[in-house]
Coordinates of N, CA and C in Angstrom, one line a residue:
M3 N 38.8 -24.1 -35.4 CA 39.4 -25.3 -35.7 C 39.0 -25.0 -37.3
S4 N 39.5 -25.9 -38.3 CA 39.7 -26.7 -40.0 C 38.7 -27.5 -40.1
K5 N 38.1 -26.4 -41.7 CA 37.5 -27.5 -42.2 C 38.0 -27.9 -44.0
L6 N 37.9 -28.7 -44.0 CA 38.0 -29.9 -44.6 C 36.6 -30.2 -45.4
L7 N 36.4 -30.6 -46.3 CA 35.5 -30.5 -47.9 C 36.0 -31.8 -49.1
H8 N 35.2 -32.8 -48.8 CA 35.7 -34.0 -49.1 C 34.9 -34.4 -50.1
I9 N 35.5 -34.8 -51.5 CA 34.4 -34.6 -52.3 C 34.7 -35.8 -53.3
D10 N 33.8 -36.6 -53.9 CA 34.2 -37.7 -54.3 C 32.8 -37.4 -55.7
S11 N 33.7 -38.1 -56.9 CA 32.2 -38.0 -58.3 C 32.7 -39.3 -59.5
S12 N 33.1 -40.2 -58.9 CA 33.0 -42.0 -59.9 C 32.2 -42.5 -58.9
I13 N 31.7 -43.0 -60.3 CA 30.4 -43.3 -59.9 C 30.3 -45.4 -60.1
L14 N 32.7 -45.4 -59.7 CA 32.4 -47.5 -59.5 C 32.6 -46.7 -58.0
G15 N 31.4 -46.7 -57.5 CA 31.9 -46.5 -55.4 C 33.0 -48.3 -55.5
G16 N 32.8 -48.4 -55.2 CA 34.4 -49.5 -54.0 C 35.0 -49.7 -55.0
N17 N 34.6 -49.7 -56.0 CA 36.4 -49.9 -57.2 C 36.7 -48.6 -57.9
S18 N 36.4 -47.7 -57.3 CA 36.9 -46.0 -57.8 C 38.9 -46.4 -56.8
V19 N 40.0 -46.0 -57.7 CA 40.3 -45.6 -57.4 C 41.0 -44.0 -56.4
S20 N 40.2 -43.3 -57.2 CA 40.3 -41.7 -56.3 C 39.3 -41.7 -55.3
R21 N 38.2 -42.8 -55.1 CA 37.6 -42.4 -53.9 C 38.6 -43.8 -53.5
Q22 N 39.5 -44.1 -53.4 CA 40.2 -45.0 -52.3 C 41.2 -43.9 -52.3
L23 N 42.0 -43.6 -52.5 CA 43.2 -41.9 -52.5 C 42.0 -41.1 -51.7
T24 N 40.9 -40.2 -52.1 CA 40.3 -39.4 -51.0 C 40.4 -40.2 -49.5
A25 N 39.8 -41.6 -49.8 CA 40.2 -41.3 -48.1 C 41.1 -41.2 -48.0
Q26 N 41.9 -42.2 -48.5 CA 43.5 -41.4 -47.7 C 44.0 -41.2 -47.4
I27 N 43.7 -39.9 -48.2 CA 44.4 -38.0 -47.4 C 43.3 -37.2 -46.0
V28 N 42.0 -37.9 -46.6 CA 41.2 -37.9 -45.2 C 41.5 -38.0 -44.5
A29 N 41.8 -39.8 -44.4 CA 42.4 -40.6 -42.7 C 43.9 -39.7 -42.2
S30 N 44.6 -39.5 -43.3 CA 45.4 -39.3 -43.2 C 45.5 -37.2 -42.1
W31 N 44.9 -36.4 -43.0 CA 44.8 -35.1 -42.2 C 43.5 -35.7 -41.3
R32 N 42.8 -36.3 -41.1 CA 42.7 -36.4 -39.7 C 43.1 -36.9 -38.4
A33 N 44.4 -37.4 -38.8 CA 45.3 -37.8 -38.1 C 46.4 -36.9 -37.3
S34 N 46.5 -36.5 -37.9 CA 47.1 -35.1 -38.0 C 46.4 -33.8 -37.4
H35 N 44.9 -34.0 -37.6 CA 44.4 -33.2 -37.7 C 43.0 -32.9 -36.5
P36 N 43.0 -33.6 -36.0 CA 42.1 -34.6 -35.1 C 41.1 -32.9 -34.7
T37 N 41.1 -32.4 -35.2 CA 40.2 -30.9 -34.3 C 39.4 -30.6 -36.2
T38 N 39.6 -31.6 -36.8 CA 38.7 -31.2 -38.3 C 38.0 -31.3 -38.5
E39 N 36.7 -30.6 -38.9 CA 36.1 -31.2 -39.3 C 35.7 -31.3 -41.2
V40 N 35.3 -32.1 -40.5 CA 34.9 -32.5 -42.4 C 33.7 -33.0 -42.7
S41 N 33.3 -32.3 -44.5 CA 32.2 -32.2 -44.4 C 32.4 -33.7 -45.7
Y42 N 31.4 -33.4 -46.3 CA 31.1 -35.5 -47.4 C 30.4 -35.5 -48.1
L43 N 30.9 -35.2 -49.4 CA 30.0 -34.8 -50.9 C 29.9 -35.5 -51.6
D44 N 29.4 -36.5 -52.0 CA 29.0 -38.0 -53.1 C 28.7 -37.5 -54.0
L45 N 29.2 -36.9 -55.5 CA 28.2 -36.0 -56.6 C 27.5 -36.8 -57.0
A46 N 28.9 -38.8 -57.4 CA 27.9 -39.3 -58.0 C 26.5 -40.5 -56.9
T47 N 25.9 -39.7 -55.4 CA 25.3 -40.1 -55.5 C 24.2 -39.3 -55.3
D48 N 24.9 -37.5 -55.0 CA 23.9 -36.7 -54.3 C 24.0 -35.1 -55.1
T49 N 23.7 -36.2 -56.3 CA 24.0 -35.0 -57.8 C 23.5 -34.0 -57.6
P50 N 23.7 -33.1 -57.9 CA 22.6 -30.8 -58.0 C 22.3 -31.2 -58.6
S51 N 21.1 -30.1 -58.9 CA 20.6 -29.9 -60.6 C 21.5 -28.8 -61.3
H52 N 21.3 -29.0 -62.9 CA 22.0 -28.2 -63.4 C 22.0 -26.4 -63.1
L53 N 22.8 -26.0 -63.4 CA 23.2 -24.8 -62.6 C 22.7 -23.7 -63.9
S54 N 21.5 -23.0 -63.9 CA 21.3 -21.6 -64.2 C 21.2 -20.5 -63.2
A55 N 21.8 -19.6 -64.2 CA 20.7 -18.2 -63.6 C 20.0 -18.2 -62.7
D56 N 18.6 -19.2 -62.7 CA 17.2 -19.4 -62.4 C 17.7 -19.5 -60.8
S57 N 17.9 -20.7 -61.1 CA 19.0 -21.9 -60.0 C 19.7 -21.0 -58.9
L58 N 21.0 -19.8 -59.5 CA 21.3 -19.6 -58.7 C 21.1 -17.9 -57.9
G59 N 19.5 -18.0 -58.6 CA 19.3 -16.7 -58.3 C 19.5 -15.6 -58.4
F60 N 19.9 -16.1 -59.8 CA 20.3 -13.9 -60.5 C 18.9 -14.1 -60.9
R61 N 18.8 -13.0 -62.0 CA 17.7 -12.1 -62.0 C 18.1 -11.5 -63.7
I62 N 17.5 -11.7 -65.2 CA 18.8 -11.3 -65.9 C 17.4 -10.2 -66.5
R63 N 17.3 -9.4 -66.9 CA 16.0 -8.9 -67.6 C 16.6 -8.8 -69.6
P64 N 15.2 -9.2 -70.0 CA 16.4 -8.9 -71.5 C 16.5 -8.2 -72.0
A65 N 16.7 -8.3 -72.9 CA 17.7 -7.2 -74.0 C 17.3 -7.0 -74.6
R66 N 17.2 -5.2 -74.8 CA 16.1 -4.8 -75.6 C 17.1 -4.8 -76.9
P67 N 16.0 -5.3 -77.9 CA 17.1 -4.8 -79.1 C 17.5 -3.2 -79.5
S68 N 16.3 -2.5 -79.1 CA 16.7 -1.0 -79.1 C 17.5 -0.7 -78.7
R69 N 18.2 -1.8 -77.4 CA 19.8 -0.8 -76.1 C 20.9 -1.8 -77.8
I70 N 20.3 -2.5 -78.3 CA 20.7 -3.2 -78.2 C 22.1 -2.8 -79.8
C71 N 20.8 -2.4 -81.0 CA 21.3 -1.3 -81.5 C 21.8 -0.4 -82.0
N72 N 21.1 0.3 -81.0 CA 21.4 2.1 -80.3 C 23.1 1.7 -79.9
N73 N 23.1 0.8 -79.6 CA 24.8 1.4 -78.7 C 25.9 -0.3 -79.6
A74 N 25.6 -0.8 -80.9 CA 26.2 -0.9 -81.8 C 27.5 -1.2 -82.5
K75 N 28.1 -1.1 -81.9 CA 30.1 -1.4 -82.6 C 30.7 -1.0 -83.5
T76 N 29.7 -2.8 -83.6 CA 31.1 -3.8 -84.5 C 29.5 -3.4 -85.4
P77 N 30.8 -4.0 -87.0 CA 30.0 -4.1 -88.2 C 28.4 -4.6 -88.3
F78 N 29.3 -6.3 -87.6 CA 28.3 -7.5 -88.1 C 27.3 -7.3 -87.3
L79 N 27.0 -6.3 -86.8 CA 25.2 -5.8 -86.3 C 24.4 -5.3 -86.6
K80 N 24.9 -4.0 -87.2 CA 24.7 -3.3 -87.8 C 23.1 -3.7 -88.6
P81 N 24.2 -4.8 -89.6 CA 23.2 -5.2 -91.2 C 21.8 -5.3 -90.6
W82 N 22.1 -6.6 -89.3 CA 21.0 -6.9 -88.3 C 19.9 -6.5 -88.0
C83 N 20.5 -5.2 -87.0 CA 19.8 -3.6 -86.3 C 18.6 -3.2 -87.8
R84 N 19.9 -2.9 -88.9 CA 19.1 -1.7 -90.0 C 18.3 -2.8 -91.3
N85 N 18.1 -4.1 -90.5 CA 17.0 -5.2 -91.5 C 16.1 -6.1 -90.3
S86 N 16.4 -5.3 -89.6 CA 15.4 -7.4 -89.0 C 14.8 -7.1 -88.5
W87 N 15.5 -5.7 -87.6 CA 13.6 -5.5 -86.0 C 13.3 -3.8 -86.6
R88 N 12.4 -4.4 -86.2 CA 11.8 -2.9 -86.4 C 10.7 -2.5 -85.5
P89 N 10.7 -0.9 -84.8 CA 9.4 -0.6 -84.0 C 8.4 -1.7 -83.9
M90 N 8.0 -1.5 -82.5 CA 6.3 -2.1 -82.6 C 5.3 -0.9 -82.1

């Protein structure tokens, strides 16, 4: 069995040409592939929250200035490390 993800995103609803086009494409696909499982997602009505590292499950530890400065190989970082950051 094949799967098809049908995504609409236009806020125009029934007046959207792209929604009409995707509906026709899915209907045509289903006619020639009747066992296909179709999942539908409407981004205009089921708007996902903004993606962030937290929402995706990433845990990024904050960079320590000492690590940045010790590994600074670019000239523009060296003055910042020398003048702006002092160890506690």
